[in-house]
CSV table of C-alpha atoms in Angstrom, one decimal:
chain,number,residue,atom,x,y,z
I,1,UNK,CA,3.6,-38.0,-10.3
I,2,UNK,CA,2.6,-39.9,-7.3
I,3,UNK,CA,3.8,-36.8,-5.3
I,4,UNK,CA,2.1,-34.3,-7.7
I,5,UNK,CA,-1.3,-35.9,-7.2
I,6,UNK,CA,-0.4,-36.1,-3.2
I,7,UNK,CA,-0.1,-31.9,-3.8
I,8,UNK,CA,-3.4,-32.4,-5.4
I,9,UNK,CA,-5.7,-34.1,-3.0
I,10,UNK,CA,-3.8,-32.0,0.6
I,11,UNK,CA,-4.1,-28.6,-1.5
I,12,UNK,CA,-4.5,-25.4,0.8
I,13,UNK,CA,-7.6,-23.8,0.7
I,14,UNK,CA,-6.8,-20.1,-0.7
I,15,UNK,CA,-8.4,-18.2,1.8
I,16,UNK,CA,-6.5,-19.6,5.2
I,17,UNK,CA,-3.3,-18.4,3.6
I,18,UNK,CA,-1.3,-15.3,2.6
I,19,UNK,CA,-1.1,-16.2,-1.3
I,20,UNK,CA,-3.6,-14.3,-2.2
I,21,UNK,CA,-3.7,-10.7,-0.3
I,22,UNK,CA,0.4,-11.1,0.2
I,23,UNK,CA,0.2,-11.1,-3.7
I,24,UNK,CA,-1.4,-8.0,-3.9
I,25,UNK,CA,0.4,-6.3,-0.9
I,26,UNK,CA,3.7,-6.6,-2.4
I,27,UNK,CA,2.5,-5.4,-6.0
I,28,UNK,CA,1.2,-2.4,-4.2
I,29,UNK,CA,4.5,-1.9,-2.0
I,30,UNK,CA,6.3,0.2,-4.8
I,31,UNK,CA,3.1,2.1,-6.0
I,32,UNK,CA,3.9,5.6,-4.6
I,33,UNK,CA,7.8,5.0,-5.6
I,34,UNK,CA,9.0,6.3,-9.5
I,35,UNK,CA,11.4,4.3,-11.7
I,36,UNK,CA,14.3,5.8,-12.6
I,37,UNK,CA,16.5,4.4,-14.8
I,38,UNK,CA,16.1,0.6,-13.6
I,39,UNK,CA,15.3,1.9,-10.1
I,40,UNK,CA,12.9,2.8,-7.5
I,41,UNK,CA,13.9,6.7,-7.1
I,42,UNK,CA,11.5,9.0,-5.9
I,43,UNK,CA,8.0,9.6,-5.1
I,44,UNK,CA,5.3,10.4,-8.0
I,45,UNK,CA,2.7,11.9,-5.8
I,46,UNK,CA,0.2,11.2,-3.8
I,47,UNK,CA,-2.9,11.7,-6.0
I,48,UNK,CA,-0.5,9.4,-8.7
I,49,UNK,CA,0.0,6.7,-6.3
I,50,UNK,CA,-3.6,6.6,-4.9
I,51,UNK,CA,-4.3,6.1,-8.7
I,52,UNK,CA,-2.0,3.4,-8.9
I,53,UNK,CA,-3.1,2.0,-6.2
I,54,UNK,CA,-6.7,1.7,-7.2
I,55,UNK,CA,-6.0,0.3,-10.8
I,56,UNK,CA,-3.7,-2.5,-9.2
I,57,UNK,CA,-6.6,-3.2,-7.1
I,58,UNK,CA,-9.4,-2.9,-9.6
I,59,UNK,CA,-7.7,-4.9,-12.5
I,60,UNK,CA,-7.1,-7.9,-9.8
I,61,UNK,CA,-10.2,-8.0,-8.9
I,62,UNK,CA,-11.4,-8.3,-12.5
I,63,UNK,CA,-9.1,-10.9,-13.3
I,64,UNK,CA,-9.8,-13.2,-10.2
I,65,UNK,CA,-13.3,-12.5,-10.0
I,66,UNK,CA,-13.9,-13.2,-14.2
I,67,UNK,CA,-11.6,-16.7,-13.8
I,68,UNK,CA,-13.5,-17.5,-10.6
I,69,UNK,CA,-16.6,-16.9,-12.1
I,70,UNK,CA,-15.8,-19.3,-15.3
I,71,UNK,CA,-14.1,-21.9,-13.4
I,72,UNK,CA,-17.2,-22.2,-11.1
I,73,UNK,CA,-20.2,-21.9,-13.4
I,74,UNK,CA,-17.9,-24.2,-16.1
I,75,UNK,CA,-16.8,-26.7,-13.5
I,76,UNK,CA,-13.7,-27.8,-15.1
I,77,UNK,CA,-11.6,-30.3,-13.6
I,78,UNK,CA,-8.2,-28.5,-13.5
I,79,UNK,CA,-5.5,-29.7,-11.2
I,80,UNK,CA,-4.5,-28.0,-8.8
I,81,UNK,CA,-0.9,-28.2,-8.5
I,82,UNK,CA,0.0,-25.8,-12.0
I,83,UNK,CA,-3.0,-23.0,-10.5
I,84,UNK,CA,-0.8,-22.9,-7.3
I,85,UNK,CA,2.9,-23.0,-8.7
I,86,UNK,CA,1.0,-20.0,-11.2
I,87,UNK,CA,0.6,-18.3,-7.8
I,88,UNK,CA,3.5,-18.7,-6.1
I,89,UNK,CA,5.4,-17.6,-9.5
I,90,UNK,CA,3.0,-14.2,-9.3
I,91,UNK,CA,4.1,-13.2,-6.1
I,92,UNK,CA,7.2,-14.0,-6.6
I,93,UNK,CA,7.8,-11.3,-9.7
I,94,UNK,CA,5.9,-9.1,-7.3
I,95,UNK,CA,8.6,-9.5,-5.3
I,96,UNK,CA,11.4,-9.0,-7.7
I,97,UNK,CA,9.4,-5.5,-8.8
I,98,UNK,CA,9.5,-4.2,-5.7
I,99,UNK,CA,12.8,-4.4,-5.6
I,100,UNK,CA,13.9,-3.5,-9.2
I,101,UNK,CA,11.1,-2.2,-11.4
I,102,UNK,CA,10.3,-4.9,-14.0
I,103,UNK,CA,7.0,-3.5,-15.7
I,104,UNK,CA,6.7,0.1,-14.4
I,105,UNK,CA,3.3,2.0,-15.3
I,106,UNK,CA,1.9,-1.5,-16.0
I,107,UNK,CA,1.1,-2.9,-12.9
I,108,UNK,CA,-2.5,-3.6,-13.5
I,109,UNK,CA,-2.4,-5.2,-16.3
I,110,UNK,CA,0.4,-7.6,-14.7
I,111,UNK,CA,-2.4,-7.6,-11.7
I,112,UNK,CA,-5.3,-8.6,-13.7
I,113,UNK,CA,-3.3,-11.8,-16.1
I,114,UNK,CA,-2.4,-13.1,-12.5
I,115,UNK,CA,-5.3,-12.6,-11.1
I,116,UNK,CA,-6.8,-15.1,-13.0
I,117,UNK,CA,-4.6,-17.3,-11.7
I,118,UNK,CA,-5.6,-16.3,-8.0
I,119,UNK,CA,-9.4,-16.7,-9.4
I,120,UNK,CA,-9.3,-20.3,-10.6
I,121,UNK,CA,-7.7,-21.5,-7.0
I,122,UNK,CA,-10.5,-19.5,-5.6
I,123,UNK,CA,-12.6,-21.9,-7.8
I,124,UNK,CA,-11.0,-24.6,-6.0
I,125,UNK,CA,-13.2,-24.4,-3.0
I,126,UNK,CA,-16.7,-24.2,-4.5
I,127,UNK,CA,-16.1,-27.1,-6.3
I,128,UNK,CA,-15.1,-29.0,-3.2
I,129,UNK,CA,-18.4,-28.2,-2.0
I,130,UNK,CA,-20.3,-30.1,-5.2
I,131,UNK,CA,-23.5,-27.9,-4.8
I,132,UNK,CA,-26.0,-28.0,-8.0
I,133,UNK,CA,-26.0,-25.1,-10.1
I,134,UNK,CA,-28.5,-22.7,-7.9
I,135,UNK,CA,-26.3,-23.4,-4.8
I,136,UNK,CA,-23.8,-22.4,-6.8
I,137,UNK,CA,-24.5,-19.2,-7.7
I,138,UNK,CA,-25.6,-17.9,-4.5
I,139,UNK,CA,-22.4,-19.8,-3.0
I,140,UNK,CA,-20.3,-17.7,-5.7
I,141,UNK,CA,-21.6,-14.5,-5.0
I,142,UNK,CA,-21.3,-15.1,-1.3
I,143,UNK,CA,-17.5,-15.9,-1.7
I,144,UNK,CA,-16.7,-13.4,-4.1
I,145,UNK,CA,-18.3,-10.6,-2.4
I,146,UNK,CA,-16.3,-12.2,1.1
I,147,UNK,CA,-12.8,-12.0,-0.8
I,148,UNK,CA,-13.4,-8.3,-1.8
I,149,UNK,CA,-14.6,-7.0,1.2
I,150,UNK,CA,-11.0,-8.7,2.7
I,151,UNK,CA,-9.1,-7.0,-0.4
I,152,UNK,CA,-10.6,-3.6,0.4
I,153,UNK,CA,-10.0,-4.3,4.1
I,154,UNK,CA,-6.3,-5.0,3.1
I,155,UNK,CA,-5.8,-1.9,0.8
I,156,UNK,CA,-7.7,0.3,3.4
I,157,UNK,CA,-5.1,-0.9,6.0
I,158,UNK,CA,-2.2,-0.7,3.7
I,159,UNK,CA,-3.0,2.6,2.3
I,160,UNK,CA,-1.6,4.9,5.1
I,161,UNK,CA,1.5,3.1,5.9
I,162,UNK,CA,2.5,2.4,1.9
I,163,UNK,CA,2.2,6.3,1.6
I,164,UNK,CA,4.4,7.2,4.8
I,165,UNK,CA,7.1,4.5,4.4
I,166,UNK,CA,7.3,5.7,0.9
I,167,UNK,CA,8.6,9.3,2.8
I,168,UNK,CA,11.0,8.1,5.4
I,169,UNK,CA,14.8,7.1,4.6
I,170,UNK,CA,14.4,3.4,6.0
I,171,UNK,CA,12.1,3.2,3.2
I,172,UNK,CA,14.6,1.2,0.9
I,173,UNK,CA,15.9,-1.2,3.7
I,174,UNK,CA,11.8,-1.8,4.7
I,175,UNK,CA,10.9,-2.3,1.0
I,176,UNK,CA,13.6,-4.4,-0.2
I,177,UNK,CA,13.6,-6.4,3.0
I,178,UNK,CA,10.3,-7.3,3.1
I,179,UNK,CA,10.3,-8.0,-1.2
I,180,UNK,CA,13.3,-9.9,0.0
I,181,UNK,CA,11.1,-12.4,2.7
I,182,UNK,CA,8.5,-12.3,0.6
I,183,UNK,CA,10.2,-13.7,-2.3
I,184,UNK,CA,11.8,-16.6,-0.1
I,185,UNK,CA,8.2,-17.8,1.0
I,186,UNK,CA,7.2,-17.6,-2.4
I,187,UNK,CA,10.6,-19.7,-3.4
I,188,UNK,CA,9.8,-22.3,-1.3
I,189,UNK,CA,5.9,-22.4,-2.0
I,190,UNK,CA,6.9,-22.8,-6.3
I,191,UNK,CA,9.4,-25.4,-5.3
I,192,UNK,CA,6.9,-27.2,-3.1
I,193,UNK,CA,4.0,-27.2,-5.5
I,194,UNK,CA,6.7,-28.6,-8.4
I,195,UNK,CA,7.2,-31.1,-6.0
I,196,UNK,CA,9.7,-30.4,-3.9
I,197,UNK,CA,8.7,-30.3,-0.2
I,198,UNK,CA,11.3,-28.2,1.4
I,199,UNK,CA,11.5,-26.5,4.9
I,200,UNK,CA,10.6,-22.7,3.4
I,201,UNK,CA,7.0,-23.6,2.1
I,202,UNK,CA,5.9,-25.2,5.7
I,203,UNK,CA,7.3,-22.4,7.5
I,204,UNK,CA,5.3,-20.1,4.8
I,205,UNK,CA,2.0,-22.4,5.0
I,206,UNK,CA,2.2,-22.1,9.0
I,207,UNK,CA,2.2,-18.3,8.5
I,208,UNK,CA,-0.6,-18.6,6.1
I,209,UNK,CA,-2.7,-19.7,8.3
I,210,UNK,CA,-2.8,-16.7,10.6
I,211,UNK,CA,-3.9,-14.2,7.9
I,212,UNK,CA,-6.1,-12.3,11.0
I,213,UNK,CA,-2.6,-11.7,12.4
I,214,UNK,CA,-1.5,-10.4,9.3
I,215,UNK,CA,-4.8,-7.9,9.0
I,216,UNK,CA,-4.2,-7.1,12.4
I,217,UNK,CA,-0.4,-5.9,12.1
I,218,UNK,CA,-1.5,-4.1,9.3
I,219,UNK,CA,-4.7,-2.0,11.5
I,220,UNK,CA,-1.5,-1.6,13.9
I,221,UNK,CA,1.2,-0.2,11.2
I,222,UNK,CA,-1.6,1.5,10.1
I,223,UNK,CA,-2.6,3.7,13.2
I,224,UNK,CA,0.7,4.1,13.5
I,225,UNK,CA,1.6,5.9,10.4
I,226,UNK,CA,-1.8,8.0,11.0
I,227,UNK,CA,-0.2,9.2,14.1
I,228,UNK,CA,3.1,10.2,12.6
I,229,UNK,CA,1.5,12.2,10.1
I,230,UNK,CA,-0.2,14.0,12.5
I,231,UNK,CA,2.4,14.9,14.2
I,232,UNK,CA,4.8,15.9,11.8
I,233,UNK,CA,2.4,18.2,10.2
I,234,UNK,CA,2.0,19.4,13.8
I,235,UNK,CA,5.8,19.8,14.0
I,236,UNK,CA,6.0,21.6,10.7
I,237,UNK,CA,3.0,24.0,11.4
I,238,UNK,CA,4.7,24.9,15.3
I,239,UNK,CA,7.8,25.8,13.2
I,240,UNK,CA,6.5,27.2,10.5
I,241,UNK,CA,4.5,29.8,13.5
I,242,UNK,CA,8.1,30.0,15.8
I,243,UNK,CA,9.5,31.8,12.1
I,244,UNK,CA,7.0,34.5,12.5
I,245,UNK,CA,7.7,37.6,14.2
I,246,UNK,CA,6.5,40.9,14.5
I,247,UNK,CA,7.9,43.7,12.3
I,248,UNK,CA,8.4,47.1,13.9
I,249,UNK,CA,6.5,49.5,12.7
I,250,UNK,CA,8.5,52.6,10.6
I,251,UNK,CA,9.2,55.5,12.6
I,252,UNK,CA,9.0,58.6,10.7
I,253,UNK,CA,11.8,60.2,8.7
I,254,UNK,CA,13.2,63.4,9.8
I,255,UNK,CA,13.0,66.0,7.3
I,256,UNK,CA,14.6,69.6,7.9
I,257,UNK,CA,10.6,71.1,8.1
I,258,UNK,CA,9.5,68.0,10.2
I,259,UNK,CA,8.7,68.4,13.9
I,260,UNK,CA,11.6,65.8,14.8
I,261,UNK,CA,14.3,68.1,13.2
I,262,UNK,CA,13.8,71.1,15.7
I,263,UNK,CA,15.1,71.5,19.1
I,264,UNK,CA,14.0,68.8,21.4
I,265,UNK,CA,13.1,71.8,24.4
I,266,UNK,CA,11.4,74.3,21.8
I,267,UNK,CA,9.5,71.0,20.5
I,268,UNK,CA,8.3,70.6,23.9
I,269,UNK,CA,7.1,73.9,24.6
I,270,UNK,CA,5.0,73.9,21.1
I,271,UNK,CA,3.4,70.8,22.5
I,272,UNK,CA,2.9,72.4,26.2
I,273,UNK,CA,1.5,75.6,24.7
I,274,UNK,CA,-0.6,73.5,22.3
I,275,UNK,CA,-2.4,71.6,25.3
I,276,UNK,CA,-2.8,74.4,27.1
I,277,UNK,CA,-4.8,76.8,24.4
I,278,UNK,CA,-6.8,73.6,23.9
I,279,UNK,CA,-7.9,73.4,27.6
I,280,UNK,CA,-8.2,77.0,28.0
Protein backbone atom coordinates (compact mmCIF):
# COMPACT_ATOMS: atom_id res chain seq x y z
CA UNK A 1 0.00 0.00 0.00
CA UNK A 2 2.74 2.22 1.03
CA UNK A 3 4.03 1.79 -2.58
CA UNK A 4 0.54 2.40 -4.08
CA UNK A 5 0.16 5.70 -2.38
CA UNK A 6 4.05 6.53 -3.45
CA UNK A 7 2.31 5.81 -7.31
CA UNK A 8 -0.24 8.26 -5.99
CA UNK A 9 1.47 11.34 -4.91
CA UNK A 10 4.69 11.00 -8.21
CA UNK A 11 1.66 10.28 -10.76
CA UNK A 12 2.52 11.47 -14.44
CA UNK A 13 0.73 14.27 -15.57
CA UNK A 14 -1.29 12.88 -18.79
CA UNK A 15 -0.39 15.28 -21.14
CA UNK A 16 3.71 14.91 -21.06
CA UNK A 17 3.25 11.33 -21.98
CA UNK A 18 2.16 9.03 -24.90
CA UNK A 19 -0.85 7.29 -22.92
CA UNK A 20 -3.20 9.16 -24.12
CA UNK A 21 -2.74 9.94 -28.12
CA UNK A 22 -0.53 6.36 -28.35
CA UNK A 23 -4.06 4.98 -27.07
CA UNK A 24 -5.75 6.26 -29.87
CA UNK A 25 -3.03 5.72 -32.50
CA UNK A 26 -2.92 2.20 -32.12
CA UNK A 27 -6.84 1.75 -32.05
CA UNK A 28 -6.81 3.62 -35.28
CA UNK A 29 -3.74 1.44 -36.80
CA UNK A 30 -6.10 -1.35 -38.11
CA UNK A 31 -9.05 1.00 -39.27
CA UNK A 32 -8.60 0.73 -43.02
CA UNK A 33 -7.75 -3.21 -42.61
CA UNK A 34 -11.04 -5.94 -42.83
CA UNK A 35 -11.39 -8.95 -40.52
CA UNK A 36 -11.54 -12.01 -41.88
CA UNK A 37 -12.15 -14.94 -40.13
CA UNK A 38 -10.11 -13.90 -36.83
CA UNK A 39 -7.74 -11.86 -39.04
CA UNK A 40 -6.71 -8.56 -40.42
CA UNK A 41 -7.23 -9.46 -44.37
CA UNK A 42 -7.81 -6.86 -46.65
CA UNK A 43 -8.68 -3.42 -47.11
CA UNK A 44 -12.51 -2.05 -46.73
CA UNK A 45 -12.01 1.18 -48.55
CA UNK A 46 -11.09 4.27 -48.31
CA UNK A 47 -14.35 6.20 -47.75
CA UNK A 48 -15.05 2.98 -45.06
CA UNK A 49 -11.89 3.61 -43.19
CA UNK A 50 -12.07 7.47 -43.15
CA UNK A 51 -15.43 6.56 -41.49
CA UNK A 52 -13.91 4.49 -39.11
CA UNK A 53 -11.58 6.58 -38.44
CA UNK A 54 -13.75 9.52 -37.52
CA UNK A 55 -16.20 7.46 -35.23
CA UNK A 56 -13.00 6.04 -33.28
CA UNK A 57 -12.05 9.63 -32.90
CA UNK A 58 -15.45 11.11 -32.21
CA UNK A 59 -16.62 8.49 -29.65
CA UNK A 60 -13.14 9.10 -27.66
CA UNK A 61 -13.53 12.30 -27.53
CA UNK A 62 -17.05 12.03 -26.04
CA UNK A 63 -16.04 9.63 -23.57
CA UNK A 64 -12.89 11.64 -22.19
CA UNK A 65 -14.30 14.86 -22.57
CA UNK A 66 -17.93 13.72 -20.64
CA UNK A 67 -15.58 11.93 -17.60
CA UNK A 68 -13.28 14.92 -17.66
CA UNK A 69 -16.04 17.19 -17.45
CA UNK A 70 -17.78 15.24 -14.30
CA UNK A 71 -14.64 14.47 -12.59
CA UNK A 72 -13.73 18.29 -12.64
CA UNK A 73 -17.00 20.04 -11.91
CA UNK A 74 -17.65 16.95 -9.19
CA UNK A 75 -14.27 17.06 -7.66
CA UNK A 76 -14.09 13.61 -6.47
CA UNK A 77 -11.22 12.44 -4.81
CA UNK A 78 -10.37 9.29 -6.88
CA UNK A 79 -6.94 7.76 -6.63
CA UNK A 80 -4.93 7.72 -9.09
CA UNK A 81 -3.27 4.54 -9.39
CA UNK A 82 -6.64 2.30 -10.65
CA UNK A 83 -7.44 5.55 -13.45
CA UNK A 84 -3.86 4.83 -14.70
CA UNK A 85 -3.56 0.84 -14.58
CA UNK A 86 -7.43 1.52 -16.50
CA UNK A 87 -5.20 3.17 -19.09
CA UNK A 88 -2.40 1.20 -19.51
CA UNK A 89 -5.03 -1.89 -19.76
CA UNK A 90 -6.81 0.22 -22.77
CA UNK A 91 -3.96 0.50 -24.77
CA UNK A 92 -2.83 -2.54 -24.20
CA UNK A 93 -6.15 -4.35 -25.90
CA UNK A 94 -5.58 -1.77 -28.50
CA UNK A 95 -2.61 -3.42 -28.98
CA UNK A 96 -3.83 -6.93 -29.05
CA UNK A 97 -6.59 -5.70 -31.84
CA UNK A 98 -4.25 -4.54 -33.98
CA UNK A 99 -2.89 -7.56 -34.17
CA UNK A 100 -5.81 -9.97 -34.01
CA UNK A 101 -9.22 -8.40 -34.40
CA UNK A 102 -10.96 -8.59 -30.96
CA UNK A 103 -14.15 -6.26 -31.42
CA UNK A 104 -14.24 -5.61 -35.20
CA UNK A 105 -16.94 -2.88 -36.37
CA UNK A 106 -17.00 -1.85 -32.75
CA UNK A 107 -14.14 0.21 -32.24
CA UNK A 108 -15.85 3.26 -31.03
CA UNK A 109 -17.75 2.09 -28.73
CA UNK A 110 -14.60 0.28 -27.21
CA UNK A 111 -13.12 4.06 -27.82
CA UNK A 112 -15.57 5.89 -25.99
CA UNK A 113 -15.88 3.25 -22.47
CA UNK A 114 -12.04 3.90 -22.33
CA UNK A 115 -12.13 7.11 -22.96
CA UNK A 116 -13.56 7.75 -19.90
CA UNK A 117 -10.87 6.35 -18.33
CA UNK A 118 -8.39 8.69 -20.31
CA UNK A 119 -11.00 11.63 -19.17
CA UNK A 120 -10.84 11.18 -15.38
CA UNK A 121 -6.73 11.21 -15.46
CA UNK A 122 -7.21 14.20 -17.48
CA UNK A 123 -9.22 15.40 -14.36
CA UNK A 124 -6.17 14.67 -12.46
CA UNK A 125 -4.50 17.95 -13.33
CA UNK A 126 -7.20 20.49 -12.78
CA UNK A 127 -7.64 19.29 -9.58
CA UNK A 128 -3.91 19.70 -8.73
CA UNK A 129 -4.40 23.19 -9.56
CA UNK A 130 -7.39 23.71 -6.62
CA UNK A 131 -8.96 26.75 -8.53
CA UNK A 132 -12.69 27.76 -7.19
CA UNK A 133 -15.36 26.82 -9.32
CA UNK A 134 -15.21 29.92 -12.04
CA UNK A 135 -11.46 29.16 -12.49
CA UNK A 136 -12.49 26.08 -13.08
CA UNK A 137 -14.62 26.26 -15.81
CA UNK A 138 -12.67 28.51 -17.86
CA UNK A 139 -9.46 26.18 -16.87
CA UNK A 140 -11.64 23.16 -18.23
CA UNK A 141 -12.59 24.54 -21.34
CA UNK A 142 -9.05 25.73 -21.96
CA UNK A 143 -7.73 22.15 -21.40
CA UNK A 144 -10.17 20.35 -23.12
CA UNK A 145 -10.26 22.42 -26.18
CA UNK A 146 -5.92 22.01 -25.89
CA UNK A 147 -6.29 18.03 -25.86
CA UNK A 148 -8.53 18.11 -28.99
CA UNK A 149 -6.85 20.35 -31.04
CA UNK A 150 -3.63 17.74 -30.22
CA UNK A 151 -6.08 14.72 -31.06
CA UNK A 152 -7.04 16.23 -34.37
CA UNK A 153 -3.33 17.27 -34.92
CA UNK A 154 -2.59 13.49 -34.27
CA UNK A 155 -5.29 11.98 -36.58
CA UNK A 156 -4.52 14.69 -39.31
CA UNK A 157 -0.90 13.44 -39.20
CA UNK A 158 -1.80 9.81 -38.98
CA UNK A 159 -4.32 9.89 -41.63
CA UNK A 160 -2.14 9.70 -44.76
CA UNK A 161 0.41 7.17 -43.63
CA UNK A 162 -2.49 4.74 -41.85
CA UNK A 163 -4.09 4.76 -45.44
CA UNK A 164 -0.69 3.96 -47.47
CA UNK A 165 0.82 1.48 -45.06
CA UNK A 166 -2.48 -0.21 -45.20
CA UNK A 167 -1.51 -0.76 -49.27
CA UNK A 168 2.04 -1.82 -49.13
CA UNK A 169 3.15 -5.60 -48.32
CA UNK A 170 5.36 -4.60 -45.20
CA UNK A 171 2.17 -3.56 -43.89
CA UNK A 172 1.73 -6.70 -41.58
CA UNK A 173 5.40 -6.71 -40.25
CA UNK A 174 4.84 -2.60 -39.60
CA UNK A 175 1.45 -3.24 -37.95
CA UNK A 176 2.16 -6.11 -35.87
CA UNK A 177 5.56 -4.70 -34.91
CA UNK A 178 4.61 -1.66 -33.73
CA UNK A 179 1.10 -3.40 -31.81
CA UNK A 180 3.94 -5.58 -30.65
CA UNK A 181 6.18 -2.42 -28.85
CA UNK A 182 3.33 -0.83 -28.06
CA UNK A 183 1.89 -3.50 -26.05
CA UNK A 184 5.35 -4.06 -24.14
CA UNK A 185 5.24 -0.24 -22.91
CA UNK A 186 1.88 -0.71 -22.06
CA UNK A 187 2.98 -4.20 -20.06
CA UNK A 188 5.28 -2.49 -18.11
CA UNK A 189 3.23 0.75 -17.51
CA UNK A 190 -0.04 -1.86 -15.91
CA UNK A 191 2.62 -3.67 -13.96
CA UNK A 192 4.14 -0.46 -12.64
CA UNK A 193 0.93 1.30 -11.64
CA UNK A 194 -0.12 -2.32 -9.76
CA UNK A 195 2.97 -1.71 -8.14
CA UNK A 196 5.58 -3.24 -9.65
CA UNK A 197 8.28 -0.81 -10.75
CA UNK A 198 10.07 -2.60 -13.46
CA UNK A 199 12.62 -1.45 -16.22
CA UNK A 200 9.79 -1.35 -19.26
CA UNK A 201 7.59 1.46 -17.65
CA UNK A 202 10.81 3.95 -17.10
CA UNK A 203 11.92 3.33 -20.44
CA UNK A 204 8.19 4.02 -21.58
CA UNK A 205 7.77 7.20 -19.21
CA UNK A 206 11.20 8.59 -20.62
CA UNK A 207 9.61 8.21 -24.10
CA UNK A 208 6.46 9.86 -22.87
CA UNK A 209 7.94 12.67 -22.23
CA UNK A 210 8.94 13.60 -25.72
CA UNK A 211 5.41 13.46 -27.22
CA UNK A 212 6.65 16.66 -29.70
CA UNK A 213 9.02 13.96 -31.09
CA UNK A 214 6.37 11.71 -31.53
CA UNK A 215 4.03 14.50 -33.47
CA UNK A 216 7.00 15.34 -35.27
CA UNK A 217 7.81 11.69 -36.72
CA UNK A 218 4.41 11.55 -37.44
CA UNK A 219 4.38 15.25 -39.85
CA UNK A 220 7.57 13.31 -41.21
CA UNK A 221 5.89 9.74 -41.98
CA UNK A 222 3.28 11.78 -42.99
CA UNK A 223 4.87 13.87 -45.90
CA UNK A 224 6.35 10.93 -46.71
CA UNK A 225 3.42 8.86 -47.60
CA UNK A 226 1.99 12.17 -49.46
CA UNK A 227 4.93 11.84 -51.69
CA UNK A 228 4.61 8.25 -52.48
CA UNK A 229 1.19 8.64 -53.48
CA UNK A 230 2.01 11.02 -55.72
CA UNK A 231 4.26 9.30 -57.35
CA UNK A 232 2.75 6.14 -57.85
CA UNK A 233 -0.25 7.69 -59.27
CA UNK A 234 2.24 9.43 -61.50
CA UNK A 235 3.80 5.97 -62.32
CA UNK A 236 0.47 4.43 -63.05
CA UNK A 237 -0.82 7.38 -65.27
CA UNK A 238 2.97 7.36 -67.39
CA UNK A 239 2.05 3.62 -67.93
CA UNK A 240 -1.20 3.71 -68.35
CA UNK A 241 -0.21 6.71 -71.46
CA UNK A 242 3.07 4.29 -72.76
CA UNK A 243 -0.13 1.52 -73.43
CA UNK A 244 -1.61 3.79 -75.91
CA UNK A 245 -0.87 3.82 -79.45
CA UNK A 246 -2.09 4.91 -82.55
CA UNK A 247 -4.31 2.70 -84.72
CA UNK A 248 -3.75 2.74 -88.47
CA UNK A 249 -6.28 3.93 -90.21
CA UNK A 250 -8.33 1.19 -92.66
CA UNK A 251 -7.21 1.17 -96.06
CA UNK A 252 -9.90 0.52 -98.46
CA UNK A 253 -11.01 -2.87 -99.64
CA UNK A 254 -10.52 -3.77 -103.19
CA UNK A 255 -13.62 -4.73 -104.83
CA UNK A 256 -13.57 -6.05 -108.63
CA UNK A 257 -15.46 -2.36 -109.68
CA UNK A 258 -13.12 -0.35 -107.31
CA UNK A 259 -10.30 1.77 -108.66
CA UNK A 260 -7.55 -0.37 -106.78
CA UNK A 261 -8.61 -3.60 -108.77
CA UNK A 262 -7.62 -2.26 -112.29
CA UNK A 263 -4.26 -2.01 -113.85
CA UNK A 264 -1.91 -0.02 -111.84
CA UNK A 265 -0.50 1.92 -115.45
CA UNK A 266 -4.28 2.37 -116.92
CA UNK A 267 -5.08 3.61 -113.24
CA UNK A 268 -2.49 6.17 -113.76
CA UNK A 269 -3.38 7.41 -116.91
CA UNK A 270 -7.25 7.87 -115.67
CA UNK A 271 -5.64 10.04 -113.01
CA UNK A 272 -3.18 11.93 -115.61
CA UNK A 273 -5.97 12.55 -118.01
CA UNK A 274 -8.23 13.59 -115.13
CA UNK A 275 -5.76 16.43 -113.99
CA UNK A 276 -5.16 17.45 -117.15
CA UNK A 277 -9.11 18.15 -118.41
CA UNK A 278 -9.29 19.89 -115.11
CA UNK A 279 -6.47 22.36 -115.86
CA UNK A 280 -7.33 22.70 -119.37
Amino acid sequence: MARLRRHARTRRQPLTGTDHLLFLLILLLPAPLRATGGRWHGLVGTRAALGRIGRITLAFTAGHSVALVATALSRLEIPSWPVEAFIAASILVGAVHAIRPLFPDREAVVAGVFGLGHGMAFSFVLAEMHLATGQLVFSLLGFNLGIELVQLLLVCLALPSLLVIARMRVQPTLRVGGALLTGTAALGWLVDRLGAPNPLAQAADSAGAHTTLMLATLALAAVAAVGWTLATGRRALSERGDGVRLRPEPRPEAGPGSELSRNPREHAGHVLGDSRSAGG
